[in-house]
Coordinates of C-alpha atoms in Angstrom, one line a residue:
Chain A
M5 CA 15.8 -115.9 53.8
I6 CA 18.9 -117.8 52.5
T7 CA 20.0 -114.7 50.5
R8 CA 19.6 -112.6 53.6
L9 CA 21.8 -114.9 55.6
L10 CA 24.3 -114.8 52.9
K11 CA 24.3 -111.0 52.9
S12 CA 24.8 -110.9 56.6
A13 CA 27.7 -113.3 56.3
A14 CA 29.2 -111.1 53.6
V15 CA 28.8 -108.0 55.8
C16 CA 30.4 -109.7 58.7
G17 CA 33.3 -110.8 56.4
S18 CA 33.9 -107.3 55.1
M19 CA 33.8 -105.9 58.7
L20 CA 36.5 -108.4 59.6
I21 CA 38.6 -107.2 56.7
L22 CA 38.1 -103.5 57.8
V23 CA 39.2 -104.3 61.3
A24 CA 42.2 -106.0 59.8
C25 CA 43.1 -103.0 57.8
A26 CA 42.6 -100.5 60.6
T27 CA 46.3 -100.4 61.3
G28 CA 46.8 -98.8 57.8
P29 CA 47.0 -95.1 57.2
D30 CA 45.3 -92.7 59.6
P31 CA 41.7 -91.9 58.3
S32 CA 42.1 -88.3 59.3
V33 CA 44.9 -87.7 56.8
R34 CA 42.5 -87.1 53.9
P35 CA 40.1 -84.7 55.8
I36 CA 43.1 -82.7 57.0
A37 CA 44.5 -82.4 53.5
Q38 CA 41.1 -81.3 52.2
A39 CA 40.9 -78.6 55.0
E40 CA 44.4 -77.4 54.2
S41 CA 43.6 -77.1 50.5
K42 CA 40.3 -75.1 51.2
I43 CA 42.1 -72.8 53.6
E44 CA 44.7 -72.1 50.9
T45 CA 41.9 -71.4 48.3
A46 CA 40.2 -69.1 50.8
E47 CA 43.4 -67.2 51.4
E48 CA 43.9 -66.8 47.6
S49 CA 40.4 -65.3 47.3
G50 CA 41.2 -62.6 49.9
A51 CA 38.9 -64.1 52.6
A52 CA 41.4 -63.1 55.3
R53 CA 40.2 -59.6 54.7
S54 CA 36.5 -60.1 54.0
S55 CA 35.8 -62.8 56.7
P56 CA 38.5 -62.8 59.3
E57 CA 36.4 -64.7 61.8
A58 CA 35.7 -67.7 59.6
M59 CA 39.4 -67.8 58.6
A60 CA 40.6 -67.7 62.2
S61 CA 38.2 -70.4 63.1
A62 CA 39.4 -72.5 60.1
R63 CA 43.1 -72.2 61.2
K64 CA 42.2 -72.9 64.8
H65 CA 40.4 -76.1 63.9
L66 CA 43.1 -77.2 61.5
A67 CA 45.7 -76.8 64.2
A68 CA 43.6 -78.7 66.6
A69 CA 43.0 -81.5 64.0
R70 CA 46.7 -81.9 63.4
A71 CA 47.3 -82.0 67.2
A72 CA 44.6 -84.7 67.6
A73 CA 46.0 -86.7 64.7
D74 CA 49.4 -86.6 66.4
E75 CA 47.8 -87.9 69.5
G76 CA 46.3 -90.8 67.5
E77 CA 42.8 -89.5 68.1
S78 CA 41.9 -90.0 64.5
E79 CA 38.1 -89.6 64.9
E80 CA 38.4 -86.3 66.7
A81 CA 41.0 -85.2 64.1
T82 CA 38.6 -86.0 61.3
R83 CA 35.8 -84.0 62.9
L84 CA 38.1 -81.0 63.6
A85 CA 39.4 -81.2 60.0
T86 CA 35.8 -81.2 58.7
K87 CA 35.0 -78.2 60.8
A88 CA 38.1 -76.4 59.4
R89 CA 37.1 -77.3 55.9
L90 CA 33.6 -75.9 56.4
D91 CA 35.0 -72.7 58.0
A92 CA 37.2 -72.2 55.0
E93 CA 34.3 -72.8 52.6
L94 CA 32.2 -70.3 54.5
A95 CA 35.1 -67.8 54.2
I96 CA 35.2 -68.4 50.4
A97 CA 31.5 -68.0 50.1
Q98 CA 31.5 -64.8 52.1
A99 CA 34.4 -63.4 50.1
D100 CA 32.5 -64.1 46.8
S101 CA 29.3 -62.6 48.2
Q102 CA 31.1 -59.5 49.4
E103 CA 32.9 -59.1 46.0
A104 CA 29.5 -59.3 44.2
Q105 CA 28.0 -56.8 46.6
Q106 CA 30.8 -54.4 46.0
A107 CA 30.5 -54.7 42.3
L108 CA 26.8 -54.0 42.6
E109 CA 27.4 -50.9 44.7
E110 CA 29.9 -49.6 42.1
L111 CA 27.5 -50.2 39.3
E112 CA 24.7 -48.5 41.2
D113 CA 27.0 -45.5 41.8
S114 CA 27.8 -45.3 38.1
L115 CA 24.1 -45.6 37.3
Q116 CA 23.3 -42.7 39.5
A117 CA 26.1 -40.6 38.0
L118 CA 24.7 -41.5 34.5
R119 CA 21.1 -40.5 35.6
N120 CA 22.4 -37.2 37.0
E121 CA 24.2 -36.5 33.8
I122 CA 21.2 -37.2 31.7
S123 CA 18.9 -35.0 33.8
R124 CA 21.5 -32.2 33.6
N125 CA 21.6 -32.6 29.8
Q126 CA 17.8 -32.6 29.6
S127 CA 17.5 -29.4 31.6
R128 CA 20.1 -27.6 29.6
Chain B
M29 CA 18.2 -107.9 61.2
I30 CA 15.5 -108.6 63.8
R31 CA 18.1 -109.2 66.3
S32 CA 19.9 -105.9 65.6
I33 CA 16.6 -104.0 66.1
C34 CA 16.1 -105.7 69.4
I35 CA 19.6 -104.7 70.5
L36 CA 19.0 -101.2 69.4
S37 CA 15.7 -101.1 71.3
V38 CA 17.3 -102.3 74.5
F39 CA 20.1 -99.8 74.1
L40 CA 17.5 -96.9 73.5
F41 CA 15.4 -98.1 76.4
G42 CA 18.5 -98.2 78.6
L43 CA 19.4 -94.6 77.6
A44 CA 15.8 -93.4 78.2
G45 CA 16.0 -95.0 81.6
C46 CA 19.2 -93.1 82.8
A47 CA 18.2 -89.6 81.5
T48 CA 14.6 -88.8 80.6
T49 CA 15.3 -85.1 79.6
P50 CA 18.2 -84.4 77.2
E51 CA 20.5 -81.6 78.2
Y52 CA 19.7 -78.3 76.5
V53 CA 22.1 -77.5 73.7
E54 CA 21.8 -73.9 72.6
A55 CA 23.9 -74.4 69.4
L56 CA 21.3 -76.9 68.2
D57 CA 18.5 -74.4 68.4
V58 CA 20.6 -71.7 66.9
A59 CA 21.6 -74.0 64.0
E60 CA 18.0 -75.1 63.5
S61 CA 16.6 -71.6 63.2
K62 CA 19.5 -70.7 60.9
V63 CA 18.8 -73.7 58.7
R64 CA 15.1 -72.9 58.6
S65 CA 15.6 -69.3 57.6
V66 CA 18.1 -70.1 54.9
R67 CA 15.7 -72.8 53.6
Q68 CA 13.1 -70.1 53.2
M69 CA 15.5 -67.7 51.5
A70 CA 16.5 -70.5 49.2
N71 CA 13.0 -71.2 48.0
A72 CA 13.4 -68.9 45.0
T73 CA 16.8 -70.2 44.0
Q74 CA 18.6 -73.5 43.3
V75 CA 22.0 -72.1 43.8
A76 CA 22.6 -73.4 47.4
E77 CA 20.4 -76.5 47.2
G78 CA 23.3 -78.9 48.0
E79 CA 24.5 -76.9 50.9
I80 CA 21.0 -76.6 52.4
E81 CA 20.5 -80.4 52.0
A82 CA 23.8 -81.0 53.8
A83 CA 22.7 -78.5 56.5
E84 CA 19.4 -80.3 57.0
E85 CA 21.0 -83.6 57.1
A86 CA 23.5 -82.5 59.7
L87 CA 20.8 -80.9 61.7
G88 CA 18.6 -84.1 61.5
R89 CA 21.6 -86.1 62.7
A90 CA 22.2 -83.7 65.6
R91 CA 18.5 -83.7 66.6
E92 CA 18.4 -87.5 66.5
I93 CA 21.5 -87.9 68.7
H94 CA 20.1 -85.3 71.1
K95 CA 16.7 -86.9 71.3
D96 CA 18.3 -90.2 72.0
N97 CA 20.3 -88.6 74.8
G98 CA 23.5 -89.3 72.8
N99 CA 26.9 -87.7 73.4
I100 CA 26.5 -83.9 73.7
A101 CA 29.9 -83.4 71.9
D102 CA 28.4 -85.3 68.9
V103 CA 25.3 -83.1 69.0
R104 CA 27.4 -80.0 69.1
Y105 CA 29.6 -81.4 66.2
H106 CA 26.7 -82.0 63.9
A107 CA 25.0 -78.7 64.9
Y108 CA 28.2 -77.0 64.0
L109 CA 28.2 -78.6 60.6
A110 CA 24.5 -77.7 60.1
Q111 CA 25.3 -74.1 61.1
R112 CA 28.2 -73.8 58.7
H113 CA 26.4 -75.4 55.8
A114 CA 23.5 -73.0 56.4
E115 CA 25.8 -70.0 56.5
I116 CA 27.6 -71.1 53.3
A117 CA 24.2 -71.4 51.6
E118 CA 23.2 -68.0 52.9
S119 CA 26.4 -66.4 51.5
R120 CA 25.9 -68.1 48.1
I121 CA 22.3 -67.0 48.0
S122 CA 23.2 -63.4 48.7
A123 CA 26.0 -63.5 46.2
Q124 CA 23.6 -64.8 43.6
Q125 CA 21.1 -62.1 44.5
A126 CA 23.8 -59.5 44.1
Q127 CA 24.7 -61.1 40.8
Q128 CA 21.1 -60.8 39.6
A129 CA 20.9 -57.2 40.7
I130 CA 24.1 -56.6 38.8
E131 CA 22.6 -58.0 35.6
G132 CA 19.5 -55.9 36.1
A133 CA 21.6 -52.8 36.8
E134 CA 23.7 -53.5 33.7
Q135 CA 20.6 -53.7 31.6
R136 CA 19.4 -50.4 33.1
R137 CA 22.8 -48.9 32.4
T138 CA 22.6 -49.9 28.8
E139 CA 19.1 -48.4 28.5
L140 CA 20.3 -45.2 30.2
L141 CA 23.3 -44.9 27.9
L142 CA 21.1 -45.3 24.9
R143 CA 18.7 -42.6 26.3
A144 CA 21.7 -40.4 27.1
R145 CA 22.9 -40.7 23.5
E146 CA 19.4 -39.9 22.2
T147 CA 19.1 -36.9 24.6
E148 CA 22.6 -35.7 23.5
A149 CA 21.6 -36.0 19.8
Q150 CA 18.3 -34.1 20.4
R151 CA 20.2 -31.5 22.3
N152 CA 22.7 -31.1 19.5
E153 CA 19.9 -30.8 17.0
R154 CA 18.2 -28.2 19.1
L155 CA 21.4 -26.3 19.5
A156 CA 22.1 -26.4 15.8
E157 CA 18.6 -25.1 15.1
Q158 CA 19.0 -22.4 17.7
K159 CA 22.3 -21.4 16.2
A160 CA 20.9 -21.3 12.7
A161 CA 18.0 -19.2 13.9
E162 CA 20.4 -16.9 15.7
A163 CA 22.6 -16.6 12.6
A164 CA 19.5 -15.8 10.5
V165 CA 18.5 -13.1 12.9
A166 CA 22.0 -11.7 13.1
R167 CA 22.2 -11.6 9.3
E168 CA 18.9 -9.8 9.1
R169 CA 20.0 -7.3 11.7
A170 CA 23.2 -6.7 9.9
E171 CA 21.3 -6.1 6.6
E172 CA 19.0 -3.8 8.4
A173 CA 21.9 -1.9 10.0
I174 CA 23.5 -1.6 6.6
D175 CA 20.2 -0.3 5.2
V176 CA 19.8 2.1 8.0
A177 CA 23.4 3.3 7.7
A178 CA 22.9 3.8 4.0
A179 CA 19.6 5.7 4.5
E180 CA 21.3 7.8 7.1
R181 CA 24.2 8.6 4.8
R182 CA 21.7 9.5 2.1
R183 CA 19.7 11.7 4.5
A184 CA 22.9 13.4 5.8
E185 CA 24.1 14.0 2.2
Q186 CA 20.6 15.3 1.3
A187 CA 20.6 17.6 4.3
R188 CA 24.1 18.9 3.5
R189 CA 23.1 19.6 -0.1
T190 CA 19.9 21.3 1.1
A191 CA 21.9 23.5 3.5
E192 CA 24.3 24.3 0.7
A193 CA 21.5 25.1 -1.7
L194 CA 19.8 27.3 0.9
A195 CA 22.9 29.0 1.8
D196 CA 23.6 29.8 -1.8
E197 CA 20.2 31.3 -2.1
L198 CA 20.3 33.3 1.0
Q199 CA 23.4 35.5 0.7
N200 CA 22.6 37.6 3.7
V201 CA 21.7 34.8 6.0
K202 CA 23.8 32.4 8.0
A203 CA 22.6 28.9 7.2
E204 CA 23.7 25.9 9.3
Q205 CA 22.9 22.2 9.3
T206 CA 22.2 21.5 12.9
E207 CA 20.6 18.7 14.9
R208 CA 17.4 20.8 14.6
G209 CA 17.6 20.7 10.9
V210 CA 18.7 23.5 8.7
V211 CA 18.7 26.7 10.7
L212 CA 18.9 30.2 9.3
T213 CA 20.0 33.0 11.5
L214 CA 18.8 36.6 10.8
S215 CA 20.9 39.1 12.7
D216 CA 19.5 42.1 14.6
V217 CA 20.3 44.4 11.8
L218 CA 16.8 43.7 10.6
F219 CA 15.3 45.4 13.7
D220 CA 16.0 48.6 15.6
T221 CA 16.7 48.3 19.3
D222 CA 13.5 47.6 21.2
E223 CA 11.6 47.7 18.0
A224 CA 9.5 44.8 16.6
E225 CA 9.1 46.4 13.2
L226 CA 11.3 45.3 10.3
K227 CA 13.7 47.9 9.0
P228 CA 13.3 48.6 5.3
G229 CA 16.6 47.0 4.6
A230 CA 15.1 43.6 5.7
G231 CA 13.2 43.5 2.5
S232 CA 15.8 41.4 0.5
A233 CA 16.1 38.8 3.2
I234 CA 12.3 38.4 3.4
A235 CA 12.2 38.2 -0.4
Q236 CA 14.8 35.5 -0.4
L237 CA 12.9 33.5 2.3
A238 CA 9.7 33.9 0.3
E239 CA 11.4 32.6 -2.8
L240 CA 12.8 29.7 -0.8
L241 CA 9.3 28.8 0.4
D242 CA 8.0 29.0 -3.2
E243 CA 10.7 26.7 -4.4
Y244 CA 10.1 24.1 -1.6
P245 CA 6.3 24.2 -1.2
E246 CA 6.2 21.2 1.0
R247 CA 8.5 22.8 3.7
R248 CA 7.4 24.9 6.6
L249 CA 9.3 27.5 8.7
R250 CA 9.5 27.8 12.5
I251 CA 10.4 31.4 13.3
E252 CA 12.1 31.9 16.7
G253 CA 12.7 35.3 18.1
H254 CA 15.6 35.7 20.5
T255 CA 16.8 38.7 22.6
D256 CA 19.8 39.6 24.7
S257 CA 19.6 39.7 28.4
R258 CA 18.9 43.4 28.9
G259 CA 15.3 44.1 30.1
S260 CA 12.9 41.9 32.0
D261 CA 12.2 38.3 31.0
A262 CA 8.6 39.1 30.2
Y263 CA 9.5 42.1 28.1
N264 CA 12.1 40.1 26.2
R265 CA 9.7 37.2 25.5
Q266 CA 7.1 39.7 24.3
L267 CA 9.6 41.5 22.1
S268 CA 11.0 38.3 20.6
R269 CA 7.5 37.0 19.9
E270 CA 6.6 40.2 18.1
R271 CA 9.8 40.1 16.0
A272 CA 9.1 36.6 15.0
A273 CA 5.5 37.6 14.1
A274 CA 6.8 40.6 12.1
I275 CA 8.8 38.3 9.9
A276 CA 5.8 35.9 9.5
D277 CA 3.6 38.9 8.6
A278 CA 6.1 40.1 6.0
L279 CA 6.2 36.6 4.5
T280 CA 2.4 36.4 4.5
S281 CA 2.2 39.7 2.7
R282 CA 4.4 38.2 0.1
G283 CA 1.8 35.5 -0.5
I284 CA 3.1 32.7 1.8
N285 CA 0.3 30.7 3.5
R286 CA 0.3 31.5 7.2
N287 CA -0.2 27.8 7.9
R288 CA 3.3 27.2 6.7
L289 CA 4.7 29.5 9.4
E290 CA 5.1 28.9 13.1
T291 CA 6.2 31.7 15.4
V292 CA 7.6 31.6 18.9
G293 CA 9.2 34.1 21.3
M294 CA 12.1 32.5 23.1
G295 CA 13.2 35.7 24.9
E296 CA 16.7 35.7 26.4
A297 CA 16.6 32.0 27.3
Y298 CA 18.9 30.7 24.5
P299 CA 21.8 33.0 24.0
V300 CA 24.4 32.0 21.4
A301 CA 27.1 34.3 22.8
T302 CA 27.9 36.1 26.0
N303 CA 25.7 38.9 27.1
E304 CA 28.7 40.7 28.8
T305 CA 29.9 42.4 25.7
A306 CA 28.1 44.5 23.1
A307 CA 29.3 42.2 20.3
G308 CA 27.9 39.1 22.2
R309 CA 24.6 40.9 22.8
Q310 CA 24.3 41.7 19.2
Q311 CA 24.7 38.0 18.3
N312 CA 22.1 37.1 20.8
R313 CA 19.6 39.5 19.3
R314 CA 18.5 37.4 16.4
V315 CA 15.7 35.5 14.7
E316 CA 16.3 31.9 13.9
I317 CA 14.4 30.2 11.2
V318 CA 14.2 26.4 11.3
I319 CA 13.3 24.8 8.0
S320 CA 11.1 21.8 8.3
E321 CA 11.6 18.3 6.8
P322 CA 10.0 17.8 3.4
D323 CA 6.9 16.3 5.2
G324 CA 6.3 19.6 7.0
D325 CA 7.4 18.3 10.4
F326 CA 10.3 19.7 12.4
P327 CA 13.0 17.3 13.8
A328 CA 12.0 16.2 17.3
V329 CA 14.8 18.2 18.8
A330 CA 13.5 21.4 17.2
D331 CA 11.3 21.6 20.3
R332 CA 13.6 23.9 22.2
T333 CA 12.0 23.2 25.5
A334 CA 13.6 19.8 25.4
V335 CA 17.0 21.1 24.7
T336 CA 19.1 23.4 26.8
R337 CA 21.6 25.3 24.9
N338 CA 24.3 27.2 26.6
P339 CA 26.7 29.7 25.0

C-alpha cells in the first residue's frame, strides 16, 4: 500500500515535469520529419508511378500536417503526419509488390518461350 | 487507483447517458473487414505480422472509442491507421507470394534448361546417326552405280566385239549393233519380187548364218520379214511371214534346231527408207535377223510391237 502511494506520487511528480516541459519543441516535429523521409524513399522507389493515389494522399496529409503545426495544433499535426507516413509506407509496399509481380510475369514469359522451344526441338 | 476507476465509470456513465447509439462510421467497418481479410491471408506467412498487429491494435482502439461514444474524428483517425496498416500488410504479402512464385519459376526454368540441353544432345546424336546412315547408303549407292557402270561398259564392249565378229563373218550381210541387239539385214536380192522362195544365190548367206549359229550354240535368231508398201497389208504380212519362214527352213535344212529360230512377218509396217522411190522400196524389202543374248532371250525392245520405227 505504501509502495503504491509512493508510485502514485512519483507519477504525479513526473506529470508535473512534463507539463513544465510542454513549452519545449513542438511534438509534431518528429512525426513530420519521419513522414517527409518516407515520402522521399517512396519517390526513390518509383512509387509515384506504381501507386499514385497513395502518394497523392501522402503529400496532401504532409501539407496539412505542416499547416496544422504552423497553427500550433500539434496534436492534429502529429496525426496528419502519421497518416502521411503510413500513406508513403503503403506506396513503397505497393511499388515493391508490383516490381515482384512484374519480375514474375517476365520469368513466366521466358519459361513459356523455353517450353515452346523445347517442344519444337522434340518434334523435329 | 480505485478513485481513477470511479472517475472513469462516472465519465462512461455520463457518455452513455447522452448518446445511447454511437454514430455509424463506415470507415470503421471497411477497415475492420480489410484487417480481417488480411489476417486470413497472412496465416500462411510471417512477413507482415508486425503490420497486421499494428492494424489490429489501431482497429481495436477505433472500436473502443466508437463504443464509448468518443470523438468521431478519433474513430476515423484510428480506422484510417488500421486501414493503412492492413493495406501495407496486404502488399507485403502479395510481394512475398510473387517472390515465392519467382523462386519456383526459377527452379522450373533451371529444370527446363537442363531438359532442353538433354533434348538438344539427343537430337544431335540422332542427327549424327542419321547422317552416318545416309552417308553409308550414299556410299553403297555410289559403289553400286560404279559397278553398274562398269558392267554396262563391259556389256557394251562385248556387244561391240560381237557385232564386229559377226560382221567379219558375214561379208554379205549388214550387221548393226542396235538397241534391239545385234541386227543383221538381208537385202531383197535373196528373193524375187512377190516370191517367198530363196534365190539360189542366197545359199552363201544361209551357210554363213548356219556357221554363226554353230559357233554360238547358246544364241537364237529372230527372223523378221519386211516388205515395201506396194500391195495390200494382208498380202504383205503374208509374204513377209513366208520369206522369214523360208530362211528358217533353209537353216533347219542345214541342221539348225528349229527351236532356235523365231519367225515373224512384219509386212510393210516398219520401213527403213521411203517407199516413194525404187531405191527406198528395195531397202524396205528385207529380212532382219536379230541375234539373241547369250541366254537365248531377246532384249526387251526386240518386241517390235512396243517400238514404233519411222523412216
